[in-house]
Amino acid sequence: MSELTKEVAENTSKALIEFIWDSPTPYHAVSNMAALLTEQGFTELYENERWEISRGHGYFVTRNGSAIISFFVPVSPEQGYRIIASHSDSPTFKIKEDPEIPADGKYVQLNVEAYGGMMMGTWFDRPLSVAGRVAYASDGRVFTKNVDIDRDLLVIPSLAIHMDRSANDGHKYNVQKDLLPLFGEMSSAGRFRKLVAENAGIPADSILSWDLMLYPHSEGSIFGADNEFIMSPRLDDLQCAWTSLQGFLNGKKEQHISVHAVFDNEEVGSGTRQGAASTFLYDVLTRMNRALGGTEEYFQMNVADSYLLSADNGHAVHPNNPEKADPKNRPVLNGGPVLKFAGNQKYCTDAVSAAFFRDLCKSAGIPVQTYTNRSDIPGGSTLGNISTSQVSARSADIGLAQLAMHSVCEVGGVMDTAYMVRAAKLFYT
Ligand code: ZN
């Protein structure tokens, strides 16, 4: 492979920023990925229809509009599956069903609840908007449509320091009291539903329900003395989802069945029908195997011959708090993809799967870093060991190093974005 230049990495990171800006919710991320796949000649399959699959062709399936699995079947018989899994969701605030709340007889606020473990303090005092999907009835059937208000619409104002002298001493936030966004003056009462309906191009009274969430209405950017960093909302985990998809599209995909999976609801435990704990991956692989004429034993042989990379961002050493990192395994921004290890097996990496990934990256000159939690600080969880409970392939947890995970705006490395595209391309080649 040719040498990876800073210029290539910057362009790759700019394309990532654009993708994230166009993907304010999992519904948008999945629909944008489906469009990319369609552009590249992939055929959409539907779970409620019969599947006809031919060799030498690519397919994709979505579930709930918020999870997507794409795969490519090589012309010659395969040697197992090559799978990269990531997630489409990020911590945010969901808008409740009956959302408008009057405040002090003067303002209208929106009623929200937390989705996932976000850093609440980062959501104050910045332009917010609303996106997601609406479900509506038309001609006796229920349809869904993605919506994105896509303008500065809301703010969660912080309380002035003069009214809260302990504002800088650490805070415990109460979502129901402290985090309700300001929507308008009292004259705007009743407007929210209309605004959503207008955006969807449907009558307001046809809306039956919605999955709507807040998002920061500001595009990511590249920054740093030498433009070496990237800041954007939702880097966890769209940075992994998008880079692995680029690698999937550009890899040769000749020896194995190449599979790219993006699950929803990782931030709330993966336990939904579109999450990593669901049968989605198993269903797609077994149906594909059957459509190709494979027996159950053949499927199990293929699974035994497979590798799954669970790609979810990890923590870089924090410049202000370096003592929070492990004394030795300390990933940095732009240091390359990170292999994550955990003695309690919350990460599924072991010696064999780590060796496989290191060897793969070494062959292309891609640096690899390692992450472990400090032994006295419990870490987060991810989707690797959850998805392997459904499809028991050899697996490793990887990710890109980032700062400010679960902040409304996260920080990553420009070179890392390009390293991951390369590593994924190699994996699928
Ligand atoms: Zn994540």
XYZ file of C-alpha atoms and ligand atoms in Angstrom:
430
model
C 0.000 0.000 0.000
C 1.172 3.539 -0.707
C 2.251 5.748 2.174
C -0.511 7.466 4.034
C -0.052 11.227 3.699
C -1.391 13.910 6.016
C -3.357 15.333 3.094
C -5.152 12.054 2.419
C -5.912 11.711 6.142
C -7.297 15.246 6.313
C -9.573 14.669 3.331
C -10.755 11.384 4.844
C -11.492 13.153 8.133
C -13.378 15.930 6.323
C -15.542 13.310 4.613
C -16.192 11.740 8.034
C -17.221 15.108 9.498
C -19.655 15.581 6.617
C -21.131 12.111 7.132
C -21.624 12.779 10.853
C -23.203 16.172 10.170
C -25.643 14.476 7.768
C -26.343 11.762 10.360
C -27.819 13.419 13.462
C -29.542 10.170 14.570
C -29.104 6.392 14.026
C -31.981 6.540 11.496
C -30.081 9.050 9.383
C -26.746 7.231 9.754
C -28.296 3.976 8.558
C -30.150 5.596 5.679
C -26.922 7.363 4.583
C -24.998 4.087 4.752
C -27.738 2.349 2.746
C -27.448 5.086 0.097
C -23.647 4.616 -0.088
C -24.082 0.855 -0.483
C -26.764 1.265 -3.157
C -24.463 3.650 -5.045
C -21.816 0.906 -5.023
C -24.192 -1.649 -6.538
C -25.334 -3.411 -3.341
C -28.890 -4.786 -3.380
C -31.252 -4.247 -0.457
C -32.845 -7.362 1.026
C -35.922 -7.263 3.273
C -36.363 -9.485 6.290
C -40.016 -10.203 5.439
C -39.258 -11.421 1.904
C -37.517 -14.466 0.385
C -33.819 -13.958 -0.253
C -32.197 -14.815 -3.570
C -28.432 -14.400 -3.340
C -25.818 -14.817 -6.022
C -22.062 -15.046 -5.685
C -19.955 -12.082 -6.703
C -22.563 -9.652 -5.410
C -23.207 -7.469 -2.352
C -26.379 -7.026 -0.261
C -27.611 -5.113 2.741
C -30.448 -5.466 5.244
C -31.725 -2.880 7.713
C -33.683 -3.475 10.914
C -35.840 -0.813 12.552
C -34.243 1.727 10.211
C -31.482 2.127 12.814
C -29.270 -0.957 12.339
C -27.749 -2.225 9.100
C -25.827 -5.315 8.012
C -24.187 -5.444 4.610
C -22.307 -8.378 3.131
C -20.481 -9.415 -0.008
C -20.327 -13.026 -1.218
C -17.148 -13.883 -3.140
C -17.267 -15.759 -6.449
C -15.176 -18.701 -5.187
C -16.108 -20.684 -2.045
C -15.375 -18.658 1.073
C -13.249 -19.367 4.137
C -15.444 -18.016 6.899
C -16.841 -14.597 7.643
C -14.880 -11.385 8.135
C -17.070 -9.153 10.281
C -16.622 -5.635 11.644
C -19.331 -4.509 14.068
C -19.907 -0.995 15.401
C -22.848 1.077 16.657
C -25.027 3.836 15.224
C -26.285 5.458 18.437
C -24.797 8.053 20.790
C -25.921 9.403 24.141
C -28.582 12.086 23.735
C -31.920 13.270 25.094
C -35.124 11.722 23.740
C -38.190 13.901 23.376
C -41.152 12.468 25.208
C -44.567 11.844 23.650
C -46.380 14.880 25.031
C -43.443 17.238 24.981
C -44.433 20.836 25.583
C -44.136 22.169 29.146
C -44.948 25.775 30.077
C -42.361 27.446 32.325
C -43.316 30.269 34.677
C -46.215 31.180 32.379
C -43.734 32.776 29.948
C -41.837 30.061 28.092
C -42.365 26.705 26.435
C -39.849 23.965 27.196
C -39.596 20.444 25.795
C -39.939 17.424 28.044
C -36.935 15.155 27.568
C -35.330 12.098 29.116
C -31.750 10.822 28.974
C -30.708 8.209 26.429
C -27.403 6.623 27.461
C -24.706 7.894 29.769
C -23.916 11.358 28.474
C -21.905 14.077 30.189
C -24.847 16.353 30.880
C -22.866 19.493 31.619
C -21.645 19.603 28.010
C -25.171 20.033 26.626
C -25.732 23.514 28.082
C -25.573 26.823 26.186
C -25.204 25.616 22.619
C -27.579 25.539 19.660
C -29.565 22.303 19.589
C -31.904 20.853 17.008
C -34.256 17.879 16.771
C -34.152 14.841 14.470
C -35.356 11.239 14.358
C -38.356 9.600 12.761
C -42.109 9.971 12.875
C -44.675 7.210 12.507
C -47.903 8.231 10.815
C -50.985 6.687 9.288
C -51.949 6.967 5.667
C -54.623 4.876 3.862
C -55.001 2.584 6.858
C -51.287 1.723 7.083
C -48.482 2.936 9.339
C -45.391 4.450 7.720
C -42.234 6.021 9.121
C -40.268 8.956 7.838
C -36.976 10.454 8.956
C -37.113 14.087 10.033
C -34.438 16.652 10.770
C -35.440 20.170 11.799
C -31.846 21.181 10.937
C -31.755 24.670 12.397
C -30.842 26.327 15.673
C -34.080 25.520 17.488
C -33.417 24.981 21.185
C -31.030 25.726 24.010
C -30.548 24.351 27.517
C -29.531 27.544 29.343
C -27.233 27.165 32.316
C -27.950 28.960 35.580
C -25.819 32.090 35.994
C -22.999 31.855 38.513
C -24.602 34.727 40.458
C -27.548 32.463 41.175
C -25.410 29.401 41.797
C -22.107 30.223 43.489
C -21.182 26.507 43.533
C -21.442 26.242 39.738
C -17.736 25.364 39.370
C -17.605 22.895 42.268
C -19.023 19.860 40.524
C -22.693 19.360 39.869
C -25.363 16.732 40.113
C -27.902 17.295 37.356
C -31.546 16.316 37.423
C -32.768 15.777 33.842
C -36.386 16.572 34.679
C -35.440 19.848 36.328
C -32.138 21.077 34.872
C -31.961 19.764 31.319
C -35.241 20.749 29.678
C -34.481 22.738 26.513
C -36.099 26.112 25.884
C -38.332 25.953 22.799
C -40.071 29.358 22.619
C -42.259 31.961 24.240
C -45.791 31.105 25.381
C -47.141 32.148 21.963
C -45.348 29.114 20.482
C -47.428 26.640 22.534
C -48.708 23.847 20.291
C -46.085 24.546 17.634
C -43.726 21.600 18.159
C -45.915 18.905 16.621
C -46.687 21.177 13.658
C -42.996 21.877 13.111
C -42.224 18.152 13.011
C -45.142 17.456 10.655
C -44.088 20.291 8.325
C -40.572 18.907 8.208
C -41.924 15.436 7.370
C -44.349 16.850 4.792
C -47.374 15.232 6.448
C -50.465 16.590 8.246
C -49.858 17.146 11.982
C -52.897 15.063 12.942
C -51.570 12.037 11.032
C -48.567 11.693 13.392
C -49.181 8.718 15.673
C -45.832 8.571 17.443
C -42.151 9.478 17.112
C -38.579 8.645 18.036
C -37.134 12.155 18.235
C -33.932 13.252 19.907
C -31.829 16.319 20.480
C -28.558 16.892 18.698
C -25.999 19.718 18.817
C -26.592 21.854 15.748
C -22.935 22.502 14.966
C -20.724 20.810 12.427
C -17.456 19.151 13.430
C -14.080 20.594 12.481
C -10.404 19.838 12.065
C -8.139 21.755 14.431
C -4.747 21.866 16.161
C -1.382 23.524 15.437
C -0.908 21.258 12.444
C -4.568 20.397 11.826
C -3.953 17.046 13.483
C -7.155 16.691 15.514
C -10.833 16.337 14.772
C -13.701 17.538 16.972
C -17.246 16.457 16.322
C -20.350 15.127 18.012
C -20.912 11.349 17.813
C -17.321 10.278 17.020
C -18.268 7.386 19.320
C -19.136 5.466 17.315
C -19.726 6.923 13.863
C -15.968 7.297 13.399
C -15.671 3.491 13.564
C -18.936 2.832 11.677
C -17.985 5.101 8.758
C -14.278 4.210 8.511
C -15.014 0.467 8.619
C -17.680 0.941 5.938
C -15.131 2.718 3.713
C -12.745 -0.193 4.254
C -15.548 -2.643 3.489
C -16.457 -0.883 0.225
C -12.826 -0.648 -0.912
C -11.523 -4.057 0.202
C -11.183 -6.856 -2.370
C -13.587 -9.196 -0.506
C -12.429 -12.269 -2.468
C -11.568 -14.937 0.091
C -14.206 -14.592 2.767
C -17.784 -13.502 3.096
C -17.257 -9.880 4.109
C -19.786 -8.565 6.602
C -20.243 -5.034 7.918
C -22.646 -4.651 10.850
C -23.833 -1.493 12.576
C -26.112 -2.059 15.561
C -28.296 0.402 17.426
C -28.799 0.878 21.175
C -25.244 0.098 22.344
C -25.485 3.086 24.677
C -28.405 1.512 26.527
C -27.119 -2.071 26.740
C -27.736 -3.469 23.218
C -30.814 -5.422 24.368
C -33.265 -4.394 21.615
C -34.177 -6.260 18.406
C -31.786 -3.969 16.500
C -29.038 -4.172 19.155
C -25.921 -6.356 19.245
C -27.597 -8.746 21.709
C -30.372 -9.477 19.205
C -30.418 -12.253 16.608
C -29.945 -9.743 13.757
C -26.416 -10.863 12.802
C -27.225 -14.554 13.324
C -30.420 -14.212 11.267
C -28.635 -12.529 8.380
C -25.764 -15.035 8.313
C -27.978 -18.137 8.546
C -30.416 -16.868 5.912
C -27.527 -16.003 3.619
C -26.039 -19.463 4.156
C -29.366 -21.135 3.362
C -29.914 -18.996 0.258
C -26.458 -20.084 -0.963
C -27.406 -23.743 -0.450
C -25.239 -24.253 2.667
C -26.115 -26.795 5.366
C -26.238 -25.992 9.090
C -22.918 -27.754 9.554
C -21.403 -25.680 6.744
C -22.577 -22.538 8.539
C -20.973 -23.675 11.777
C -17.733 -24.477 9.966
C -17.778 -20.990 8.479
C -18.387 -19.384 11.884
C -15.464 -21.369 13.315
C -13.329 -19.961 10.510
C -14.397 -16.357 11.158
C -13.044 -13.187 12.696
C -15.136 -10.462 14.224
C -13.711 -7.060 15.011
C -15.848 -5.073 17.409
C -14.980 -1.476 16.550
C -15.874 1.059 19.212
C -13.833 4.071 20.236
C -11.538 3.945 23.293
C -9.911 6.472 25.585
C -6.738 8.386 24.775
C -4.538 9.618 27.617
C -6.067 12.876 28.822
C -3.613 15.818 28.794
C -5.021 17.279 32.045
C -5.560 13.946 33.772
C -2.843 11.560 32.579
C -2.990 9.710 35.924
C -6.379 8.240 34.967
C -4.806 6.014 32.309
C -3.089 2.674 32.844
C 0.600 3.181 33.709
C 1.754 1.395 30.547
C -1.065 0.902 28.028
C -1.747 4.515 27.112
C -3.200 5.197 23.678
C -2.735 8.666 22.203
C -4.546 10.506 19.414
C -3.091 9.633 15.992
C -1.248 6.616 17.375
C -3.282 4.181 15.267
C -6.131 1.754 15.997
C -6.355 0.534 19.583
C -6.631 -3.090 20.687
C -8.630 -3.233 23.933
C -7.932 -5.831 26.595
C -9.781 -6.575 29.839
C -9.072 -9.379 32.304
C -12.790 -9.654 33.074
C -13.422 -10.250 29.320
C -15.666 -7.202 28.945
C -13.440 -6.838 25.892
C -13.233 -10.000 23.833
C -9.635 -9.577 22.647
C -7.343 -12.494 23.475
C -3.789 -13.404 22.475
C -4.871 -15.071 19.230
C -7.265 -12.379 18.020
C -4.793 -9.643 19.037
C -1.996 -11.374 17.152
C -4.211 -11.625 14.070
C -5.019 -7.893 14.137
C -1.430 -6.806 14.904
C -0.081 -8.954 12.105
C -2.663 -7.555 9.691
C -1.783 -3.940 10.534
C 1.963 -4.606 10.525
C 1.802 -5.798 6.933
C 0.590 -2.323 5.896
C 2.691 -0.237 8.280
C -0.344 0.751 10.382
C 0.649 1.396 14.016
C -1.393 -0.406 16.691
C -1.847 0.738 20.308
C -3.153 -1.119 23.328
C -5.686 -0.070 25.912
C -6.420 -1.538 29.306
C -8.281 0.084 32.168
C -6.298 1.065 35.222
C -6.703 -1.952 37.501
C -8.466 0.230 40.084
C -10.887 1.926 37.638
C -13.677 -0.146 36.086
C -14.124 0.634 32.380
C -17.153 0.851 30.131
C -18.614 -1.968 28.094
C -19.030 -2.392 24.364
C -20.630 -4.686 21.798
C -17.941 -7.314 21.065
C -18.686 -9.858 23.765
C -22.423 -9.185 23.317
C -22.517 -10.000 19.599
C -20.308 -13.068 20.019
C -22.940 -14.523 22.340
C -25.072 -14.784 19.167
C -22.364 -15.624 16.631
C -19.417 -17.208 18.416
C -16.562 -16.138 16.175
C -13.014 -15.357 17.258
C -13.068 -11.695 18.067
C -11.090 -8.657 19.114
C -12.220 -5.322 20.503
C -10.666 -2.433 18.672
C -11.429 1.277 18.342
C -9.882 4.681 17.808
C -8.414 6.706 20.633
C -10.481 9.744 21.581
C -10.909 12.344 24.298
C -14.130 13.527 25.928
C -16.091 10.350 25.241
C -19.858 10.918 25.674
C -19.445 14.681 25.653
C -21.716 16.508 23.227
C -18.522 17.182 21.238
C -15.731 14.604 21.181
C -12.099 14.786 20.055
C -10.176 12.340 17.866
C -7.174 12.138 15.547
C -7.056 12.981 11.837
C -4.501 10.257 11.026
C -6.461 7.683 13.040
C -9.513 8.124 10.792
C -7.409 7.162 7.780
C -5.564 4.372 9.638
C -8.881 2.706 10.431
C -10.074 2.893 6.803
C -6.804 1.169 5.813
C -6.957 -1.474 8.528
C -10.567 -2.290 7.594
C -9.759 -2.424 3.872
C -6.945 -4.858 4.601
C -9.212 -6.951 6.850
C -11.717 -7.285 4.004
C -8.934 -8.085 1.521
Zn -19.261 3.418 21.644
